[in-house]
mmCIF file of C-alpha atoms and ligand atoms in Angstrom:
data_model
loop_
_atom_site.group_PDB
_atom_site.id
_atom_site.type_symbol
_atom_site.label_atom_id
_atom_site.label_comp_id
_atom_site.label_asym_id
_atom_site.label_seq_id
_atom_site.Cartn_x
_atom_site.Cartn_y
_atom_site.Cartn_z
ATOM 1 C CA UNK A 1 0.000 0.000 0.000
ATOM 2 C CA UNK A 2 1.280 3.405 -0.921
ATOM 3 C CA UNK A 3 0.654 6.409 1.718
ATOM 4 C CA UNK A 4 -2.426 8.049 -0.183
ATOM 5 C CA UNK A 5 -4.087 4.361 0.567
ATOM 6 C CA UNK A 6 -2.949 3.776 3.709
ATOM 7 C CA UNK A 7 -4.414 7.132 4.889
ATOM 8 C CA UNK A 8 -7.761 6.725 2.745
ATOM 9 C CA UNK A 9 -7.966 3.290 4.753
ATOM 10 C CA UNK A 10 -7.052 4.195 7.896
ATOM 11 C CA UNK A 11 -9.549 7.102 8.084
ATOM 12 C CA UNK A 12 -12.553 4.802 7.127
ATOM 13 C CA UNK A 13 -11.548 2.648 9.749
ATOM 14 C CA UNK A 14 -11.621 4.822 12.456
ATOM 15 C CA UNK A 15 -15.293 5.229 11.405
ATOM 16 C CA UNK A 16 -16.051 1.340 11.014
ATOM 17 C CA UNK A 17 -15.579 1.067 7.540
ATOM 18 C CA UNK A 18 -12.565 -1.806 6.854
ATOM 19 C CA UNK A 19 -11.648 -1.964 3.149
ATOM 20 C CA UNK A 20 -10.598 -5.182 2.153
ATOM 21 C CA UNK A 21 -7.372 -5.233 -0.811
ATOM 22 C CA UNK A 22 -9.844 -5.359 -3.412
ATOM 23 C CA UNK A 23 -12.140 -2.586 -2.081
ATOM 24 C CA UNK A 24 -9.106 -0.804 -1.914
ATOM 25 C CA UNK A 25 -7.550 -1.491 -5.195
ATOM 26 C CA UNK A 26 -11.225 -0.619 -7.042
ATOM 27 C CA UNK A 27 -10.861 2.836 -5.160
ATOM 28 C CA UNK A 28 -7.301 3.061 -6.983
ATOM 29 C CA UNK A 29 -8.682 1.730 -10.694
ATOM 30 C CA UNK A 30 -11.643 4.739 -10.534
ATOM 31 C CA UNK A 31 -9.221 6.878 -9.770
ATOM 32 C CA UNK A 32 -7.294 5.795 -12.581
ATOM 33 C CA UNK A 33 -10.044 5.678 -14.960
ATOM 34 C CA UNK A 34 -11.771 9.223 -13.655
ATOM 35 C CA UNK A 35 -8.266 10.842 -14.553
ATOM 36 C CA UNK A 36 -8.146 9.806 -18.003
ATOM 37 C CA UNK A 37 -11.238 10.189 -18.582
ATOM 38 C CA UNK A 38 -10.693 13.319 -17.541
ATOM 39 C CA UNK A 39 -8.577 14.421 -19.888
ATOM 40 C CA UNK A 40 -11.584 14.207 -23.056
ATOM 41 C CA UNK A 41 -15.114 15.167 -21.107
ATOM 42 C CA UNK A 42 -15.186 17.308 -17.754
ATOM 43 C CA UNK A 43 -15.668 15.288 -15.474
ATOM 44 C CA UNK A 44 -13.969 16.589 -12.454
ATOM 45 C CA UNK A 45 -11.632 19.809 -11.638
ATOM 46 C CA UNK A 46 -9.549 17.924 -8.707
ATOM 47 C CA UNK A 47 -7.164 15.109 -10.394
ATOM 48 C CA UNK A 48 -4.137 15.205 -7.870
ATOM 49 C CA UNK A 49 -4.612 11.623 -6.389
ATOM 50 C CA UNK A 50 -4.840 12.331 -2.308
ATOM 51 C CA UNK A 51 -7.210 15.172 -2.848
ATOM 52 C CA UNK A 52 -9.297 13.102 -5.235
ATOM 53 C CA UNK A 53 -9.170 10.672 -2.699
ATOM 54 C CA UNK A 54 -9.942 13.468 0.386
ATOM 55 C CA UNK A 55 -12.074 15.982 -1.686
ATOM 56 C CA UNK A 56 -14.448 12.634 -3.629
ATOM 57 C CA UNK A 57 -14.218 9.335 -2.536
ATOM 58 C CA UNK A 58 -13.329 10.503 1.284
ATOM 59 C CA UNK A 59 -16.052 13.011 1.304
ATOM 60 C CA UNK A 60 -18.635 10.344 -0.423
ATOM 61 C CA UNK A 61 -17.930 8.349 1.922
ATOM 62 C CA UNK A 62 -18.857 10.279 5.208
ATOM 63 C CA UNK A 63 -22.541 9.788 4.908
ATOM 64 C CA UNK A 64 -22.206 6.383 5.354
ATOM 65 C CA UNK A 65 -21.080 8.039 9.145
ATOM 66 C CA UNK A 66 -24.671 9.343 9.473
ATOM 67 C CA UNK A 67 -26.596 7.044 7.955
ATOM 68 C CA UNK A 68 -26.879 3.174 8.005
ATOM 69 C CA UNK A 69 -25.712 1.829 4.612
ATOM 70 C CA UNK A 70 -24.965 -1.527 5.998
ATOM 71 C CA UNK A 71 -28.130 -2.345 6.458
ATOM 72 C CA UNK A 72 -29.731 -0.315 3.978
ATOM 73 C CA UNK A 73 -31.196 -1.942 0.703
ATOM 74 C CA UNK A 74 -31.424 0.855 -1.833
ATOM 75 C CA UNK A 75 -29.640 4.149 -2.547
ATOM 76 C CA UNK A 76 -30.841 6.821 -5.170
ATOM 77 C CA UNK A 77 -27.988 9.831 -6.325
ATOM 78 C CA UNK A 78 -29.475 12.309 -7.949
ATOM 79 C CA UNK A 79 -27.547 14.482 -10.048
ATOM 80 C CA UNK A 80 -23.881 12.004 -9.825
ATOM 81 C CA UNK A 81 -21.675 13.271 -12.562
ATOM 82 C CA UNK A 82 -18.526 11.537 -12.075
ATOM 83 C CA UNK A 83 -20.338 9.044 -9.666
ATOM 84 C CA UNK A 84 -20.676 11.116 -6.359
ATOM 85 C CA UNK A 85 -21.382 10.232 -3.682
ATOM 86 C CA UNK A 86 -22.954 6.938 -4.714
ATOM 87 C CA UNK A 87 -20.006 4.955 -5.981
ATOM 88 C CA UNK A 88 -17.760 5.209 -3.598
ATOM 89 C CA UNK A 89 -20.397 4.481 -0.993
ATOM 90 C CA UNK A 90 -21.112 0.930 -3.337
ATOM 91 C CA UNK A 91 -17.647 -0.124 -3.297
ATOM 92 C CA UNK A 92 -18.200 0.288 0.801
ATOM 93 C CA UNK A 93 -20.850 -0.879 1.215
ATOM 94 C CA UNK A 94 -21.476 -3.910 -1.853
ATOM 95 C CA UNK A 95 -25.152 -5.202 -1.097
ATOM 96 C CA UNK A 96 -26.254 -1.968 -1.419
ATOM 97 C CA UNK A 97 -28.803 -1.329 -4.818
ATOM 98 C CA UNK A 98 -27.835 1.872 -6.080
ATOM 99 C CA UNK A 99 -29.448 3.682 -9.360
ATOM 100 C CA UNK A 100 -27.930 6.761 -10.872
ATOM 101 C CA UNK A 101 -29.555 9.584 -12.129
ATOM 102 C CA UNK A 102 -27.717 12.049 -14.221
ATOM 103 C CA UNK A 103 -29.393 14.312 -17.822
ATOM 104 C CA UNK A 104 -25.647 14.359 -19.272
ATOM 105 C CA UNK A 105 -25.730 11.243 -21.596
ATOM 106 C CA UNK A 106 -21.837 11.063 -21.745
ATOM 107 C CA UNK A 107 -21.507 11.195 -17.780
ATOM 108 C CA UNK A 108 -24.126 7.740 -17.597
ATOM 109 C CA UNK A 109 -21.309 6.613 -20.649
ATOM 110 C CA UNK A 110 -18.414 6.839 -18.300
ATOM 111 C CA UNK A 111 -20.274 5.657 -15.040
ATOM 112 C CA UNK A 112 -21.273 2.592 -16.800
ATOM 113 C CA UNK A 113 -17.555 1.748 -17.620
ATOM 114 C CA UNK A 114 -16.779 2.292 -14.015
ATOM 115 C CA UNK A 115 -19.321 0.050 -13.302
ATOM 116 C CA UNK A 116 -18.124 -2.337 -15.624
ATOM 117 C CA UNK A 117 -14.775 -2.262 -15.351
ATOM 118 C CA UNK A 118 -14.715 -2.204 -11.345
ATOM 119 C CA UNK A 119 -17.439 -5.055 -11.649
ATOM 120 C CA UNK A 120 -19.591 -3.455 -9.350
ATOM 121 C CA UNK A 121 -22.939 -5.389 -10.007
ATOM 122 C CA UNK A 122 -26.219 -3.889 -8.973
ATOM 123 C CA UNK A 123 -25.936 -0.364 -9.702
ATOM 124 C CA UNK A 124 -28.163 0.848 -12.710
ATOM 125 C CA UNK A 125 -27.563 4.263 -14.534
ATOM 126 C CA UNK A 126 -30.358 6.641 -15.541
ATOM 127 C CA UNK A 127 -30.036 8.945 -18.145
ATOM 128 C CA UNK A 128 -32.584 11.702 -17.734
ATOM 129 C CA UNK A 129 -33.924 14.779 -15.711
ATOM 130 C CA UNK A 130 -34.813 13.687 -12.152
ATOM 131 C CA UNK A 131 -37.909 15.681 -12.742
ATOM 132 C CA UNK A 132 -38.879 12.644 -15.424
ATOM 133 C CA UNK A 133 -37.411 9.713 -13.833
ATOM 134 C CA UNK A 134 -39.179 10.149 -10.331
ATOM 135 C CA UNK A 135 -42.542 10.461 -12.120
ATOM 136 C CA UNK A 136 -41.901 6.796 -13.379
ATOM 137 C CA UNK A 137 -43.573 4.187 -10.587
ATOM 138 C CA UNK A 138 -40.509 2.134 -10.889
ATOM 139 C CA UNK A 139 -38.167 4.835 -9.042
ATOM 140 C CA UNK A 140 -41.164 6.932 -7.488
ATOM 141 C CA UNK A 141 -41.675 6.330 -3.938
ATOM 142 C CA UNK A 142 -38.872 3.388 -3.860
ATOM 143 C CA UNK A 143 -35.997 4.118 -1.724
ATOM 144 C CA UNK A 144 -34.384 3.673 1.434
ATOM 145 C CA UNK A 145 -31.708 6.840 0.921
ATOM 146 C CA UNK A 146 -32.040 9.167 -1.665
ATOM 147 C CA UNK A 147 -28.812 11.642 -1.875
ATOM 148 C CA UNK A 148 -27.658 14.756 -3.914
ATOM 149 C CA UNK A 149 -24.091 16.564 -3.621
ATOM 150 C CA UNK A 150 -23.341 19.398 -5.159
ATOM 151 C CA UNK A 151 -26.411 19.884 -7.345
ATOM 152 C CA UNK A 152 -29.075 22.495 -6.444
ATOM 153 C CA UNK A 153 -30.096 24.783 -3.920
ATOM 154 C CA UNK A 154 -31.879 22.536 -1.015
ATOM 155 C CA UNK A 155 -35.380 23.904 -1.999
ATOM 156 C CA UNK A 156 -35.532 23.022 -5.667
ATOM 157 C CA UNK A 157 -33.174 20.171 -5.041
ATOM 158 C CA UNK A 158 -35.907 18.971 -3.012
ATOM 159 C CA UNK A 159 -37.967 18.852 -5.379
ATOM 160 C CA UNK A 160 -35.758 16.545 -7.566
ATOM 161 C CA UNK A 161 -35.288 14.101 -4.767
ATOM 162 C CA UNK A 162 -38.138 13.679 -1.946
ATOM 163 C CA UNK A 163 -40.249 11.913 -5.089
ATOM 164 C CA UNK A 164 -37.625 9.046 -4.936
ATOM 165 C CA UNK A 165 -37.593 8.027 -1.373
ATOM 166 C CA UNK A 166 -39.894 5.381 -0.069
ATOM 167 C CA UNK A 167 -42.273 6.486 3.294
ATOM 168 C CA UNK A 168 -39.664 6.490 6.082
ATOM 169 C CA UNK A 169 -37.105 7.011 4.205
ATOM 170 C CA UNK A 170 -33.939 9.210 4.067
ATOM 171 C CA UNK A 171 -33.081 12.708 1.388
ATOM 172 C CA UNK A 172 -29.443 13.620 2.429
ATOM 173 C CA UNK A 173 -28.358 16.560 0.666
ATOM 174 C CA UNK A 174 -24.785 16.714 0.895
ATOM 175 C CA UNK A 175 -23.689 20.255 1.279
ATOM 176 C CA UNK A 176 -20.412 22.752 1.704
ATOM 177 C CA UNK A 177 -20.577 25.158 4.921
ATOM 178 C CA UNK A 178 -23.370 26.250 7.076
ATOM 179 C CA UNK A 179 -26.771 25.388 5.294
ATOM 180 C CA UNK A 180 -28.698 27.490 7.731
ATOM 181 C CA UNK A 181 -30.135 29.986 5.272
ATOM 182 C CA UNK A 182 -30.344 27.589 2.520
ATOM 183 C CA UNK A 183 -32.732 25.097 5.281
ATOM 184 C CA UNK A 184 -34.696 28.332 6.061
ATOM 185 C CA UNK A 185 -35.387 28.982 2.151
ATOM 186 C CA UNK A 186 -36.328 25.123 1.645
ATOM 187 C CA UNK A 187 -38.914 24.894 4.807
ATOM 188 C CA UNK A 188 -41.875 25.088 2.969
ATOM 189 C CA UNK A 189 -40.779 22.796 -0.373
ATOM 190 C CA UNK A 190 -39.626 20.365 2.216
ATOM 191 C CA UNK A 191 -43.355 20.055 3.767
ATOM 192 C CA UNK A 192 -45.098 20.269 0.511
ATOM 193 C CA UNK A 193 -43.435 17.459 -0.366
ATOM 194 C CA UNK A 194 -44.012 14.824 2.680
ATOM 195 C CA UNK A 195 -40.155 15.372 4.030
ATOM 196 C CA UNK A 196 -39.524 16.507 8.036
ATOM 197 C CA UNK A 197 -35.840 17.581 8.376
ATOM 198 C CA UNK A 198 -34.743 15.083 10.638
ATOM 199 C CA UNK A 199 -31.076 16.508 11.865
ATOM 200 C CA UNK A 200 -27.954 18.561 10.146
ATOM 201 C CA UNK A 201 -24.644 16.677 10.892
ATOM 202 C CA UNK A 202 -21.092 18.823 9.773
ATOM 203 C CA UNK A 203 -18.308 17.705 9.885
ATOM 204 C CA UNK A 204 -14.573 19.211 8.434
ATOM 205 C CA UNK A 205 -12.095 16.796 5.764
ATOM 206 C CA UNK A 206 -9.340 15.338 7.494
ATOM 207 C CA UNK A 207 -6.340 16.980 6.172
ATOM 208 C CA UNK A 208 -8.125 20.218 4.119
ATOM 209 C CA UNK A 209 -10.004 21.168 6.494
ATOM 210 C CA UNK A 210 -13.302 22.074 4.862
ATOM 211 C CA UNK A 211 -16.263 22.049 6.104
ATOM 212 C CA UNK A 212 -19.303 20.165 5.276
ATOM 213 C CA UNK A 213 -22.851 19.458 6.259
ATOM 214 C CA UNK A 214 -25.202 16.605 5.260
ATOM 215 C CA UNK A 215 -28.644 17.534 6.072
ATOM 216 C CA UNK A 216 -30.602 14.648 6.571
ATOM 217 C CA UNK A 217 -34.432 15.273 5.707
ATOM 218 C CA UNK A 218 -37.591 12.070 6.497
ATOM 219 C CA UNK A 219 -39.815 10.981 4.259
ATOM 220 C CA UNK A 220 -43.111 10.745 6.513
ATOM 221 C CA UNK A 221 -45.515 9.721 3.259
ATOM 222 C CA UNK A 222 -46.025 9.563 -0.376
ATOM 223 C CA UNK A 223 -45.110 12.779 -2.475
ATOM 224 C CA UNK A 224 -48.340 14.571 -4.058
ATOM 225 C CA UNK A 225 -49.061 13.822 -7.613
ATOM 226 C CA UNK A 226 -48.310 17.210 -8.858
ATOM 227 C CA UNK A 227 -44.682 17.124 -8.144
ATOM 228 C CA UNK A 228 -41.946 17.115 -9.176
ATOM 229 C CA UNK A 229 -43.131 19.497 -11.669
ATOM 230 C CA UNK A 230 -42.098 19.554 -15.342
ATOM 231 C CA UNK A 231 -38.622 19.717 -16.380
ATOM 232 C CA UNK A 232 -36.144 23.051 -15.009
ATOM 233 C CA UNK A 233 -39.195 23.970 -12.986
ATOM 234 C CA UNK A 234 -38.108 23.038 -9.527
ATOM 235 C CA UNK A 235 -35.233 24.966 -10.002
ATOM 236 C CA UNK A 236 -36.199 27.769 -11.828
ATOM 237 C CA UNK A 237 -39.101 28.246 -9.918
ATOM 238 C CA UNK A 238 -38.407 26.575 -6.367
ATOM 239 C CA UNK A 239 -41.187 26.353 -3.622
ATOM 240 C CA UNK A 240 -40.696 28.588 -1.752
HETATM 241 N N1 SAM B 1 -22.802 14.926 -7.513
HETATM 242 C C1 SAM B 1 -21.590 15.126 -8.287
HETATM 243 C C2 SAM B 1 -20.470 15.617 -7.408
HETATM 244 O O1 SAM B 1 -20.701 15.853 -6.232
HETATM 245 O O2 SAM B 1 -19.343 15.754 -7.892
HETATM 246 C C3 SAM B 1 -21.830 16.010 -9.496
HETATM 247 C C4 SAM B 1 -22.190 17.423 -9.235
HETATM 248 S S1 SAM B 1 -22.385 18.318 -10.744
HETATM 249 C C5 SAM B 1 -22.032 19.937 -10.189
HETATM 250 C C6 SAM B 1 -24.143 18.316 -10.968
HETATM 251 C C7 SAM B 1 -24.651 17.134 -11.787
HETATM 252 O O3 SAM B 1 -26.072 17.143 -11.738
HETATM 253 C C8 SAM B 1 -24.253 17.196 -13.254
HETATM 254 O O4 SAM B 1 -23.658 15.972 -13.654
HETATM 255 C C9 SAM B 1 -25.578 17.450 -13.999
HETATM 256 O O5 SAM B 1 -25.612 16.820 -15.264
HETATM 257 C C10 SAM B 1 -26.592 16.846 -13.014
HETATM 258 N N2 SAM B 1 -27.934 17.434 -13.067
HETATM 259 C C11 SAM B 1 -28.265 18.745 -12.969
HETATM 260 N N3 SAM B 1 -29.609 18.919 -13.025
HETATM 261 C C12 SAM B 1 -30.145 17.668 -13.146
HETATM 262 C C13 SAM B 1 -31.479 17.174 -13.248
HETATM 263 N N4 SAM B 1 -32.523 17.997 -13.257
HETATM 264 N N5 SAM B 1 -31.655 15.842 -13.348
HETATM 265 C C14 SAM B 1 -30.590 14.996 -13.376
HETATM 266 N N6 SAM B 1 -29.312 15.410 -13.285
HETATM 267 C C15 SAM B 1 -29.081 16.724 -13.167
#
């Protein structure tokens, strides 16, 4: 093991997460493959490996600290790009079902090569607007955790991602610094659509130093029929 690994590794572990030499060595192969990737669609503007491995997979990682992947069944990421948070949080946590959902065609192309050449098997990848895909009854209503990182504002972001999660279950919005006014702004979108903020955790990256907050919202019962509304409406036009 080289140090960026060893460090990666031992920070999960202090959290309960053991990575086991393969776990480990599919970490090192996205990286790989995310860098030259890279280099002919944007994917990503970090490629120097530790802070990939602080600033992505690290960061993807921490709300498996908040919430329980290892016993959950199904994960939703709305809005993944290069595959964030949701595959590092598969290769941690394999039983997990996880479906993608990105509207940039050529982002689905690279995160099914991941997929593929990682063979990480139960992960399915979208290609559409949320808005579209949680109107279809085979994603509406369905899962256990539904999560966004750097996509929207929490109020129209709600929008795109409360119609995913089952009754009961989790929206965790993955944010950067203090959410406060951002939570204040989303109050009313967040009722409308049968969620309850349950708790904001924060925590800071290991060796940056950033901070972050994952605000973790309930489900408490089916979304109405009338949302999410039609495509670039939520945020546009968020509920506020
Ligand atoms: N979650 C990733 C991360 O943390 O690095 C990517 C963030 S990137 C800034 C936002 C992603 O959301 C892009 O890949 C974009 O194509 C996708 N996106 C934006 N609006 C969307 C929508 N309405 N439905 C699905 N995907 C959307």
């Amino acid at each position: 093991m080289d140090k960026v690994i060893d460090t990666f590794a031992g920070r999960l572990l202090e959290r309960g997460i053991p990575l086991s030499p393969r776990q480990l060595e599919q970490f090192q192969r996205y990286y790989e493959l995310l860098v030259d990737w890279n280099e002919r669609m944007n994917l990503t503007g970090i490629t120097e490996r530790g802070a990939v491995f602080e600033k992505h997979f690290y960061d993807s990682v921490t709300l498996a600290f908040y919430a329980d992947l290892s016993s959950a069944d199904n994960l939703a990421d709305i809005g993944s790009g290069a595959g964030f948070p949701s595959l590092p949080l598969k290769i941690c946590f394999p039983q997990l079902h996880v479906t993608i959902v990105d509207s940039l065609a050529k982002r689905i192309t690279f995160l099914q090569h991941v997929c593929e050449d990682l063979g990480l098997e139960g992960v399915q990848c979208v290609h559409g607007r949320a808005e579209d895909i949680g109107r279809r009854p085979e994603h509406r209503d369905r899962y256990g955790i539904v999560t966004a990182r750097a996509v929207a504002r929490l109020a129209g972001l709600s929008e795109l991602c409360l119609p995913f999660a089952r009754k009961g279950g989790l929206f965790a919005a993955m944010k950067g610094a203090d959410p406060q006014e951002e939570l204040e702004e989303a109050k009313h979108a967040i009722r409308e659509l049968r969620g309850r903020i349950d708790r904001v955790e924060t925590l800071r990256l290991p060796e940056e130093q950033s901070e972050r907050a994952i605000i973790l919202i309930r489900k408490t019962d089916a979304t109405p029929k009338a949302y999410p509304r039609k495509a670039g409406v939520p945020l546009k036009q968020p509920l506020l």
